Every structure is written in structure tokens, then in C-alpha cells.
Amino acid sequence: MMRKLNVLPGEIIRVCNINLNKATFVKFRFRDGSFGSFTNPRAMWCFKARLIRSLENKLKAFSVVAKKDRIVIEHLGTEYTIDILDCKPNNVVDIVETDVEVDIDYGDTYV
């Protein structure tokens, strides 16, 4: 968290409470290129479905997401880095108890 806030140990920070809008849309992009190793479309579809469930479970630990954030999830022993490309209605949104439209970009290596 300190790295994200760009502060050093011992520095004083000011914390305030704000109300955020509920998310209506979030766009994710997977940064890893391992999706190109699948030759069977059915196997790729099943893998993506399980990976999305892993992402959903990881997001349960978050109350807020922000544009340009990065999330790392582990799935079947491999870590996947996911960038948050866009959030609506604002760049920082509340995702607690919210139905959100999601767009997922699997990166340039997806076949």
C-alpha cells in the first residue's frame, strides 16, 4: 500500500473518507502471453471460464478499483497480472454489492 501511495516509512499521511459511485463498467486486460499456447478452442474456452472465476474470487477482497490499478491472481500455479484499463462512471469506483458490466481483453497474444 505504501508503494501505491508513494510514501516512505515514517512519513505523515492524511486520510479522509469519501463516498464513491458504484461501478457500472470495468475493463480488464491480462498482461500475460500464455494464452497463445492453446491449440484447442474448447480447452481455451474452459481455461478462460476458470480464470474468470478466479478473478471474481480475487475481487471479493476489494471494495474499490481504480483505473490504472494492477491485480495479480494465481490460477493453477501460475500468476496472471491484470491491468484495470477503464472504470465507469469515474476513475475510482466502489465494487461492493454491485452488478458490473465487465470487458476483458486477453492481450495481443490471444489467438
mmCIF file of N, CA and C in Angstrom:
data_model
loop_
_atom_site.group_PDB
_atom_site.id
_atom_site.type_symbol
_atom_site.label_atom_id
_atom_site.label_comp_id
_atom_site.label_asym_id
_atom_site.label_seq_id
_atom_site.Cartn_x
_atom_site.Cartn_y
_atom_site.Cartn_z
ATOM 1 N N MET A 1 0.825 -1.180 0.000
ATOM 2 C CA MET A 1 0.000 0.000 0.000
ATOM 3 C C MET A 1 0.875 1.251 0.000
ATOM 4 N N MET A 2 1.971 1.199 0.745
ATOM 5 C CA MET A 2 2.829 2.380 0.820
ATOM 6 C C MET A 2 3.419 2.709 -0.549
ATOM 7 N N ARG A 3 3.757 1.687 -1.328
ATOM 8 C CA ARG A 3 4.279 1.917 -2.671
ATOM 9 C C ARG A 3 3.215 2.584 -3.545
ATOM 10 N N LYS A 4 1.983 2.099 -3.426
ATOM 11 C CA LYS A 4 0.881 2.679 -4.218
ATOM 12 C C LYS A 4 0.655 4.139 -3.847
ATOM 13 N N LEU A 5 0.776 4.472 -2.558
ATOM 14 C CA LEU A 5 0.594 5.854 -2.097
ATOM 15 C C LEU A 5 1.836 6.716 -2.303
ATOM 16 N N ASN A 6 2.956 6.061 -2.670
ATOM 17 C CA ASN A 6 4.217 6.765 -2.896
ATOM 18 C C ASN A 6 4.696 7.471 -1.629
ATOM 19 N N VAL A 7 4.661 6.744 -0.491
ATOM 20 C CA VAL A 7 5.153 7.282 0.780
ATOM 21 C C VAL A 7 6.220 6.358 1.351
ATOM 22 N N LEU A 8 7.031 6.904 2.203
ATOM 23 C CA LEU A 8 8.090 6.148 2.865
ATOM 24 C C LEU A 8 7.698 5.883 4.311
ATOM 25 N N PRO A 9 8.290 4.862 4.952
ATOM 26 C CA PRO A 9 8.008 4.609 6.365
ATOM 27 C C PRO A 9 8.308 5.845 7.204
ATOM 28 N N GLY A 10 7.394 6.185 8.098
ATOM 29 C CA GLY A 10 7.557 7.329 8.976
ATOM 30 C C GLY A 10 6.957 8.621 8.436
ATOM 31 N N GLU A 11 6.621 8.662 7.153
ATOM 32 C CA GLU A 11 6.003 9.870 6.603
ATOM 33 C C GLU A 11 4.574 10.007 7.114
ATOM 34 N N ILE A 12 4.143 11.230 7.253
ATOM 35 C CA ILE A 12 2.778 11.508 7.709
ATOM 36 C C ILE A 12 1.872 11.597 6.486
ATOM 37 N N ILE A 13 0.745 10.902 6.582
ATOM 38 C CA ILE A 13 -0.241 10.991 5.509
ATOM 39 C C ILE A 13 -1.583 11.418 6.097
ATOM 40 N N ARG A 14 -2.370 12.060 5.296
ATOM 41 C CA ARG A 14 -3.702 12.492 5.732
ATOM 42 C C ARG A 14 -4.726 11.577 5.070
ATOM 43 N N VAL A 15 -5.598 11.011 5.872
ATOM 44 C CA VAL A 15 -6.615 10.092 5.370
ATOM 45 C C VAL A 15 -7.982 10.722 5.571
ATOM 46 N N CYS A 16 -8.803 10.675 4.539
ATOM 47 C CA CYS A 16 -10.160 11.188 4.678
ATOM 48 C C CYS A 16 -11.137 10.202 4.040
ATOM 49 N N ASN A 17 -12.351 10.252 4.479
ATOM 50 C CA ASN A 17 -13.389 9.364 3.989
ATOM 51 C C ASN A 17 -14.153 10.061 2.870
ATOM 52 N N ILE A 18 -14.337 9.371 1.750
ATOM 53 C CA ILE A 18 -15.125 9.928 0.655
ATOM 54 C C ILE A 18 -16.151 8.900 0.204
ATOM 55 N N ASN A 19 -17.214 9.363 -0.396
ATOM 56 C CA ASN A 19 -18.219 8.476 -0.955
ATOM 57 C C ASN A 19 -17.933 8.296 -2.443
ATOM 58 N N LEU A 20 -17.867 7.047 -2.865
ATOM 59 C CA LEU A 20 -17.592 6.742 -4.270
ATOM 60 C C LEU A 20 -18.864 6.260 -4.955
ATOM 61 N N ASN A 21 -18.931 6.496 -6.247
ATOM 62 C CA ASN A 21 -20.038 5.969 -7.033
ATOM 63 C C ASN A 21 -19.869 4.465 -7.230
ATOM 64 N N LYS A 22 -20.995 3.765 -7.307
ATOM 65 C CA LYS A 22 -20.962 2.338 -7.601
ATOM 66 C C LYS A 22 -20.489 2.140 -9.038
ATOM 67 N N ALA A 23 -19.698 1.117 -9.240
ATOM 68 C CA ALA A 23 -19.203 0.816 -10.579
ATOM 69 C C ALA A 23 -20.344 0.361 -11.480
ATOM 70 N N THR A 24 -20.289 0.800 -12.725
ATOM 71 C CA THR A 24 -21.227 0.307 -13.732
ATOM 72 C C THR A 24 -20.481 -0.464 -14.818
ATOM 73 N N PHE A 25 -19.172 -0.208 -14.959
ATOM 74 C CA PHE A 25 -18.366 -0.842 -16.006
ATOM 75 C C PHE A 25 -16.912 -0.869 -15.566
ATOM 76 N N VAL A 26 -16.228 -2.008 -15.824
ATOM 77 C CA VAL A 26 -14.784 -2.116 -15.590
ATOM 78 C C VAL A 26 -14.184 -2.908 -16.748
ATOM 79 N N LYS A 27 -13.079 -2.427 -17.293
ATOM 80 C CA LYS A 27 -12.368 -3.137 -18.356
ATOM 81 C C LYS A 27 -11.029 -3.624 -17.832
ATOM 82 N N PHE A 28 -10.773 -4.924 -17.994
ATOM 83 C CA PHE A 28 -9.534 -5.568 -17.552
ATOM 84 C C PHE A 28 -8.730 -5.994 -18.771
ATOM 85 N N ARG A 29 -7.388 -6.036 -18.618
ATOM 86 C CA ARG A 29 -6.520 -6.603 -19.650
ATOM 87 C C ARG A 29 -5.486 -7.518 -18.993
ATOM 88 N N PHE A 30 -5.430 -8.751 -19.460
ATOM 89 C CA PHE A 30 -4.416 -9.684 -18.999
ATOM 90 C C PHE A 30 -3.107 -9.346 -19.696
ATOM 91 N N ARG A 31 -2.038 -9.260 -18.917
ATOM 92 C CA ARG A 31 -0.735 -8.889 -19.462
ATOM 93 C C ARG A 31 0.093 -10.088 -19.871
ATOM 94 N N ASP A 32 -0.320 -11.287 -19.526
ATOM 95 C CA ASP A 32 0.494 -12.480 -19.747
ATOM 96 C C ASP A 32 0.208 -13.090 -21.108
ATOM 97 N N GLY A 33 1.237 -13.629 -21.721
ATOM 98 C CA GLY A 33 1.107 -14.165 -23.070
ATOM 99 C C GLY A 33 0.889 -15.657 -23.156
ATOM 100 N N SER A 34 0.542 -16.317 -22.088
ATOM 101 C CA SER A 34 0.425 -17.774 -22.114
ATOM 102 C C SER A 34 -0.851 -18.261 -22.783
ATOM 103 N N PHE A 35 -1.738 -17.355 -23.180
ATOM 104 C CA PHE A 35 -2.984 -17.782 -23.810
ATOM 105 C C PHE A 35 -2.741 -18.334 -25.210
ATOM 106 N N GLY A 36 -1.651 -17.950 -25.853
ATOM 107 C CA GLY A 36 -1.362 -18.420 -27.201
ATOM 108 C C GLY A 36 -0.940 -19.872 -27.274
ATOM 109 N N SER A 37 -0.714 -20.525 -26.127
ATOM 110 C CA SER A 37 -0.255 -21.908 -26.139
ATOM 111 C C SER A 37 -1.382 -22.913 -26.362
ATOM 112 N N PHE A 38 -2.630 -22.450 -26.404
ATOM 113 C CA PHE A 38 -3.757 -23.344 -26.612
ATOM 114 C C PHE A 38 -4.021 -23.519 -28.107
ATOM 115 N N THR A 39 -4.149 -24.781 -28.540
ATOM 116 C CA THR A 39 -4.493 -25.051 -29.932
ATOM 117 C C THR A 39 -5.940 -25.515 -30.057
ATOM 118 N N ASN A 40 -6.511 -26.007 -28.966
ATOM 119 C CA ASN A 40 -7.889 -26.485 -28.957
ATOM 120 C C ASN A 40 -8.804 -25.359 -28.461
ATOM 121 N N PRO A 41 -9.739 -24.873 -29.282
ATOM 122 C CA PRO A 41 -10.614 -23.766 -28.858
ATOM 123 C C PRO A 41 -11.458 -24.109 -27.631
ATOM 124 N N ARG A 42 -11.901 -25.361 -27.515
ATOM 125 C CA ARG A 42 -12.704 -25.751 -26.344
ATOM 126 C C ARG A 42 -11.869 -25.679 -25.065
ATOM 127 N N ALA A 43 -10.628 -26.131 -25.138
ATOM 128 C CA ALA A 43 -9.735 -26.070 -23.974
ATOM 129 C C ALA A 43 -9.490 -24.618 -23.581
ATOM 130 N N MET A 44 -9.328 -23.741 -24.567
ATOM 131 C CA MET A 44 -9.122 -22.319 -24.286
ATOM 132 C C MET A 44 -10.354 -21.730 -23.624
ATOM 133 N N TRP A 45 -11.545 -22.068 -24.111
ATOM 134 C CA TRP A 45 -12.787 -21.554 -23.534
ATOM 135 C C TRP A 45 -12.923 -21.988 -22.075
ATOM 136 N N CYS A 46 -12.667 -23.266 -21.780
ATOM 137 C CA CYS A 46 -12.751 -23.776 -20.397
ATOM 138 C C CYS A 46 -11.730 -23.083 -19.499
ATOM 139 N N PHE A 47 -10.515 -22.899 -20.012
ATOM 140 C CA PHE A 47 -9.469 -22.238 -19.234
ATOM 141 C C PHE A 47 -9.880 -20.802 -18.912
ATOM 142 N N LYS A 48 -10.395 -20.081 -19.902
ATOM 143 C CA LYS A 48 -10.818 -18.697 -19.672
ATOM 144 C C LYS A 48 -11.947 -18.632 -18.655
ATOM 145 N N ALA A 49 -12.886 -19.569 -18.714
ATOM 146 C CA ALA A 49 -14.005 -19.573 -17.763
ATOM 147 C C ALA A 49 -13.485 -19.767 -16.336
ATOM 148 N N ARG A 50 -12.543 -20.677 -16.138
ATOM 149 C CA ARG A 50 -11.976 -20.895 -14.795
ATOM 150 C C ARG A 50 -11.159 -19.687 -14.342
ATOM 151 N N LEU A 51 -10.457 -19.071 -15.276
ATOM 152 C CA LEU A 51 -9.653 -17.889 -14.953
ATOM 153 C C LEU A 51 -10.555 -16.725 -14.527
ATOM 154 N N ILE A 52 -11.681 -16.568 -15.182
ATOM 155 C CA ILE A 52 -12.625 -15.509 -14.816
ATOM 156 C C ILE A 52 -13.193 -15.756 -13.423
ATOM 157 N N ARG A 53 -13.477 -17.016 -13.082
ATOM 158 C CA ARG A 53 -13.935 -17.324 -11.719
ATOM 159 C C ARG A 53 -12.858 -16.968 -10.697
ATOM 160 N N SER A 54 -11.595 -17.229 -11.022
ATOM 161 C CA SER A 54 -10.502 -16.852 -10.122
ATOM 162 C C SER A 54 -10.441 -15.339 -9.937
ATOM 163 N N LEU A 55 -10.654 -14.593 -11.024
ATOM 164 C CA LEU A 55 -10.672 -13.127 -10.938
ATOM 165 C C LEU A 55 -11.834 -12.662 -10.072
ATOM 166 N N GLU A 56 -13.013 -13.252 -10.258
ATOM 167 C CA GLU A 56 -14.177 -12.879 -9.441
ATOM 168 C C GLU A 56 -13.902 -13.120 -7.966
ATOM 169 N N ASN A 57 -13.303 -14.256 -7.644
ATOM 170 C CA ASN A 57 -12.982 -14.559 -6.240
ATOM 171 C C ASN A 57 -11.963 -13.579 -5.677
ATOM 172 N N LYS A 58 -10.966 -13.199 -6.473
ATOM 173 C CA LYS A 58 -9.952 -12.244 -6.025
ATOM 174 C C LYS A 58 -10.589 -10.878 -5.756
ATOM 175 N N LEU A 59 -11.523 -10.473 -6.619
ATOM 176 C CA LEU A 59 -12.147 -9.159 -6.472
ATOM 177 C C LEU A 59 -13.041 -9.066 -5.245
ATOM 178 N N LYS A 60 -13.446 -10.196 -4.679
ATOM 179 C CA LYS A 60 -14.264 -10.174 -3.460
ATOM 180 C C LYS A 60 -13.497 -9.552 -2.291
ATOM 181 N N ALA A 61 -12.159 -9.554 -2.378
ATOM 182 C CA ALA A 61 -11.328 -8.968 -1.329
ATOM 183 C C ALA A 61 -11.171 -7.456 -1.499
ATOM 184 N N PHE A 62 -11.677 -6.899 -2.592
ATOM 185 C CA PHE A 62 -11.546 -5.475 -2.879
ATOM 186 C C PHE A 62 -12.875 -4.778 -2.642
ATOM 187 N N SER A 63 -12.822 -3.548 -2.198
ATOM 188 C CA SER A 63 -14.036 -2.733 -2.105
ATOM 189 C C SER A 63 -14.022 -1.631 -3.158
ATOM 190 N N VAL A 64 -12.844 -1.338 -3.677
ATOM 191 C CA VAL A 64 -12.670 -0.250 -4.642
ATOM 192 C C VAL A 64 -11.685 -0.711 -5.713
ATOM 193 N N VAL A 65 -11.942 -0.307 -6.951
ATOM 194 C CA VAL A 65 -10.942 -0.467 -8.014
ATOM 195 C C VAL A 65 -10.752 0.884 -8.688
ATOM 196 N N ALA A 66 -9.579 1.061 -9.278
ATOM 197 C CA ALA A 66 -9.260 2.337 -9.920
ATOM 198 C C ALA A 66 -8.585 2.088 -11.265
ATOM 199 N N LYS A 67 -8.852 2.973 -12.188
ATOM 200 C CA LYS A 67 -8.195 2.933 -13.489
ATOM 201 C C LYS A 67 -6.689 2.984 -13.277
ATOM 202 N N LYS A 68 -5.963 2.172 -14.013
ATOM 203 C CA LYS A 68 -4.505 2.039 -13.970
ATOM 204 C C LYS A 68 -4.014 1.187 -12.802
ATOM 205 N N ASP A 69 -4.922 0.618 -12.010
ATOM 206 C CA ASP A 69 -4.501 -0.329 -10.977
ATOM 207 C C ASP A 69 -4.087 -1.631 -11.640
ATOM 208 N N ARG A 70 -3.404 -2.476 -10.873
ATOM 209 C CA ARG A 70 -2.951 -3.775 -11.357
ATOM 210 C C ARG A 70 -3.292 -4.809 -10.291
ATOM 211 N N ILE A 71 -3.848 -5.922 -10.734
ATOM 212 C CA ILE A 71 -4.209 -7.021 -9.840
ATOM 213 C C ILE A 71 -3.428 -8.251 -10.281
ATOM 214 N N VAL A 72 -2.954 -9.039 -9.338
ATOM 215 C CA VAL A 72 -2.288 -10.296 -9.659
ATOM 216 C C VAL A 72 -3.130 -11.417 -9.067
ATOM 217 N N ILE A 73 -3.493 -12.391 -9.926
ATOM 218 C CA ILE A 73 -4.220 -13.556 -9.436
ATOM 219 C C ILE A 73 -3.395 -14.797 -9.733
ATOM 220 N N GLU A 74 -3.591 -15.812 -8.916
ATOM 221 C CA GLU A 74 -2.941 -17.091 -9.151
ATOM 222 C C GLU A 74 -3.998 -18.076 -9.610
ATOM 223 N N HIS A 75 -3.686 -18.798 -10.689
ATOM 224 C CA HIS A 75 -4.605 -19.793 -11.223
ATOM 225 C C HIS A 75 -3.788 -20.983 -11.704
ATOM 226 N N LEU A 76 -4.062 -22.155 -11.136
ATOM 227 C CA LEU A 76 -3.358 -23.394 -11.494
ATOM 228 C C LEU A 76 -1.840 -23.233 -11.390
ATOM 229 N N GLY A 77 -1.395 -22.560 -10.332
ATOM 230 C CA GLY A 77 0.027 -22.419 -10.065
ATOM 231 C C GLY A 77 0.734 -21.339 -10.866
ATOM 232 N N THR A 78 0.012 -20.588 -11.678
ATOM 233 C CA THR A 78 0.608 -19.516 -12.476
ATOM 234 C C THR A 78 0.014 -18.183 -12.045
ATOM 235 N N GLU A 79 0.868 -17.166 -11.937
ATOM 236 C CA GLU A 79 0.383 -15.830 -11.604
ATOM 237 C C GLU A 79 0.075 -15.067 -12.884
ATOM 238 N N TYR A 80 -1.076 -14.401 -12.889
ATOM 239 C CA TYR A 80 -1.509 -13.597 -14.023
ATOM 240 C C TYR A 80 -1.664 -12.150 -13.558
ATOM 241 N N THR A 81 -1.064 -11.237 -14.300
ATOM 242 C CA THR A 81 -1.171 -9.817 -13.993
ATOM 243 C C THR A 81 -2.288 -9.228 -14.840
ATOM 244 N N ILE A 82 -3.174 -8.485 -14.182
ATOM 245 C CA ILE A 82 -4.331 -7.918 -14.851
ATOM 246 C C ILE A 82 -4.339 -6.409 -14.613
ATOM 247 N N ASP A 83 -4.365 -5.655 -15.696
ATOM 248 C CA ASP A 83 -4.459 -4.199 -15.610
ATOM 249 C C ASP A 83 -5.918 -3.790 -15.649
ATOM 250 N N ILE A 84 -6.265 -2.750 -14.912
ATOM 251 C CA ILE A 84 -7.602 -2.167 -14.997
ATOM 252 C C ILE A 84 -7.483 -0.979 -15.949
ATOM 253 N N LEU A 85 -8.057 -1.134 -17.134
ATOM 254 C CA LEU A 85 -7.926 -0.124 -18.182
ATOM 255 C C LEU A 85 -8.939 1.002 -18.056
ATOM 256 N N ASP A 86 -10.136 0.680 -17.563
ATOM 257 C CA ASP A 86 -11.178 1.693 -17.506
ATOM 258 C C ASP A 86 -12.184 1.350 -16.422
ATOM 259 N N CYS A 87 -12.747 2.359 -15.811
ATOM 260 C CA CYS A 87 -13.819 2.228 -14.817
ATOM 261 C C CYS A 87 -14.851 3.296 -15.124
ATOM 262 N N LYS A 88 -16.094 2.961 -14.946
ATOM 263 C CA LYS A 88 -17.160 3.947 -15.120
ATOM 264 C C LYS A 88 -18.112 3.840 -13.952
ATOM 265 N N PRO A 89 -18.637 4.914 -13.441
ATOM 266 C CA PRO A 89 -18.715 6.248 -14.029
ATOM 267 C C PRO A 89 -17.513 7.136 -13.732
ATOM 268 N N ASN A 90 -16.592 6.717 -12.869
ATOM 269 C CA ASN A 90 -15.418 7.528 -12.532
ATOM 270 C C ASN A 90 -14.173 6.666 -12.626
ATOM 271 N N ASN A 91 -13.005 7.278 -12.454
ATOM 272 C CA ASN A 91 -11.745 6.521 -12.494
ATOM 273 C C ASN A 91 -11.540 5.656 -11.261
ATOM 274 N N VAL A 92 -12.228 5.967 -10.163
ATOM 275 C CA VAL A 92 -12.189 5.170 -8.940
ATOM 276 C C VAL A 92 -13.635 4.860 -8.573
ATOM 277 N N VAL A 93 -13.940 3.550 -8.392
ATOM 278 C CA VAL A 93 -15.333 3.160 -8.174
ATOM 279 C C VAL A 93 -15.464 2.105 -7.076
ATOM 280 N N ASP A 94 -16.618 2.083 -6.472
ATOM 281 C CA ASP A 94 -16.987 1.121 -5.433
ATOM 282 C C ASP A 94 -17.521 -0.138 -6.113
ATOM 283 N N ILE A 95 -17.009 -1.329 -5.731
ATOM 284 C CA ILE A 95 -17.481 -2.571 -6.341
ATOM 285 C C ILE A 95 -18.173 -3.495 -5.337
ATOM 286 N N VAL A 96 -18.473 -3.003 -4.149
ATOM 287 C CA VAL A 96 -19.124 -3.823 -3.134
ATOM 288 C C VAL A 96 -20.606 -3.971 -3.469
ATOM 289 N N GLU A 97 -21.084 -5.222 -3.473
ATOM 290 C CA GLU A 97 -22.506 -5.499 -3.726
ATOM 291 C C GLU A 97 -23.017 -4.764 -4.956
ATOM 292 N N THR A 98 -22.275 -4.892 -6.059
ATOM 293 C CA THR A 98 -22.603 -4.164 -7.278
ATOM 294 C C THR A 98 -22.581 -5.108 -8.475
ATOM 295 N N ASP A 99 -23.573 -4.991 -9.337
ATOM 296 C CA ASP A 99 -23.546 -5.685 -10.624
ATOM 297 C C ASP A 99 -22.817 -4.781 -11.602
ATOM 298 N N VAL A 100 -21.740 -5.317 -12.174
ATOM 299 C CA VAL A 100 -20.871 -4.503 -13.017
ATOM 300 C C VAL A 100 -20.746 -5.145 -14.397
ATOM 301 N N GLU A 101 -20.861 -4.336 -15.433
ATOM 302 C CA GLU A 101 -20.567 -4.819 -16.784
ATOM 303 C C GLU A 101 -19.049 -4.891 -16.903
ATOM 304 N N VAL A 102 -18.553 -6.018 -17.412
ATOM 305 C CA VAL A 102 -17.108 -6.236 -17.477
ATOM 306 C C VAL A 102 -16.701 -6.536 -18.916
ATOM 307 N N ASP A 103 -15.584 -5.950 -19.327
ATOM 308 C CA ASP A 103 -14.973 -6.255 -20.618
ATOM 309 C C ASP A 103 -13.570 -6.755 -20.311
ATOM 310 N N ILE A 104 -13.203 -7.881 -20.923
ATOM 311 C CA ILE A 104 -11.883 -8.462 -20.666
ATOM 312 C C ILE A 104 -11.111 -8.556 -21.973
ATOM 313 N N ASP A 105 -9.913 -7.978 -21.974
ATOM 314 C CA ASP A 105 -9.000 -8.063 -23.107
ATOM 315 C C ASP A 105 -7.936 -9.073 -22.708
ATOM 316 N N TYR A 106 -7.775 -10.113 -23.516
ATOM 317 C CA TYR A 106 -6.818 -11.157 -23.179
ATOM 318 C C TYR A 106 -5.420 -10.874 -23.705
ATOM 319 N N GLY A 107 -5.196 -9.692 -24.225
ATOM 320 C CA GLY A 107 -3.858 -9.301 -24.667
ATOM 321 C C GLY A 107 -3.622 -9.662 -26.121
ATOM 322 N N ASP A 108 -2.494 -9.193 -26.649
ATOM 323 C CA ASP A 108 -2.168 -9.381 -28.059
ATOM 324 C C ASP A 108 -1.850 -10.823 -28.421
ATOM 325 N N THR A 109 -1.478 -11.641 -27.452
ATOM 326 C CA THR A 109 -1.051 -12.999 -27.756
ATOM 327 C C THR A 109 -2.191 -13.982 -27.845
ATOM 328 N N TYR A 110 -3.396 -13.554 -27.508
ATOM 329 C CA TYR A 110 -4.539 -14.445 -27.589
ATOM 330 C C TYR A 110 -4.858 -14.748 -29.050
ATOM 331 N N VAL A 111 -5.011 -16.015 -29.372
ATOM 332 C CA VAL A 111 -5.307 -16.431 -30.746
ATOM 333 C C VAL A 111 -6.791 -16.697 -30.871
#
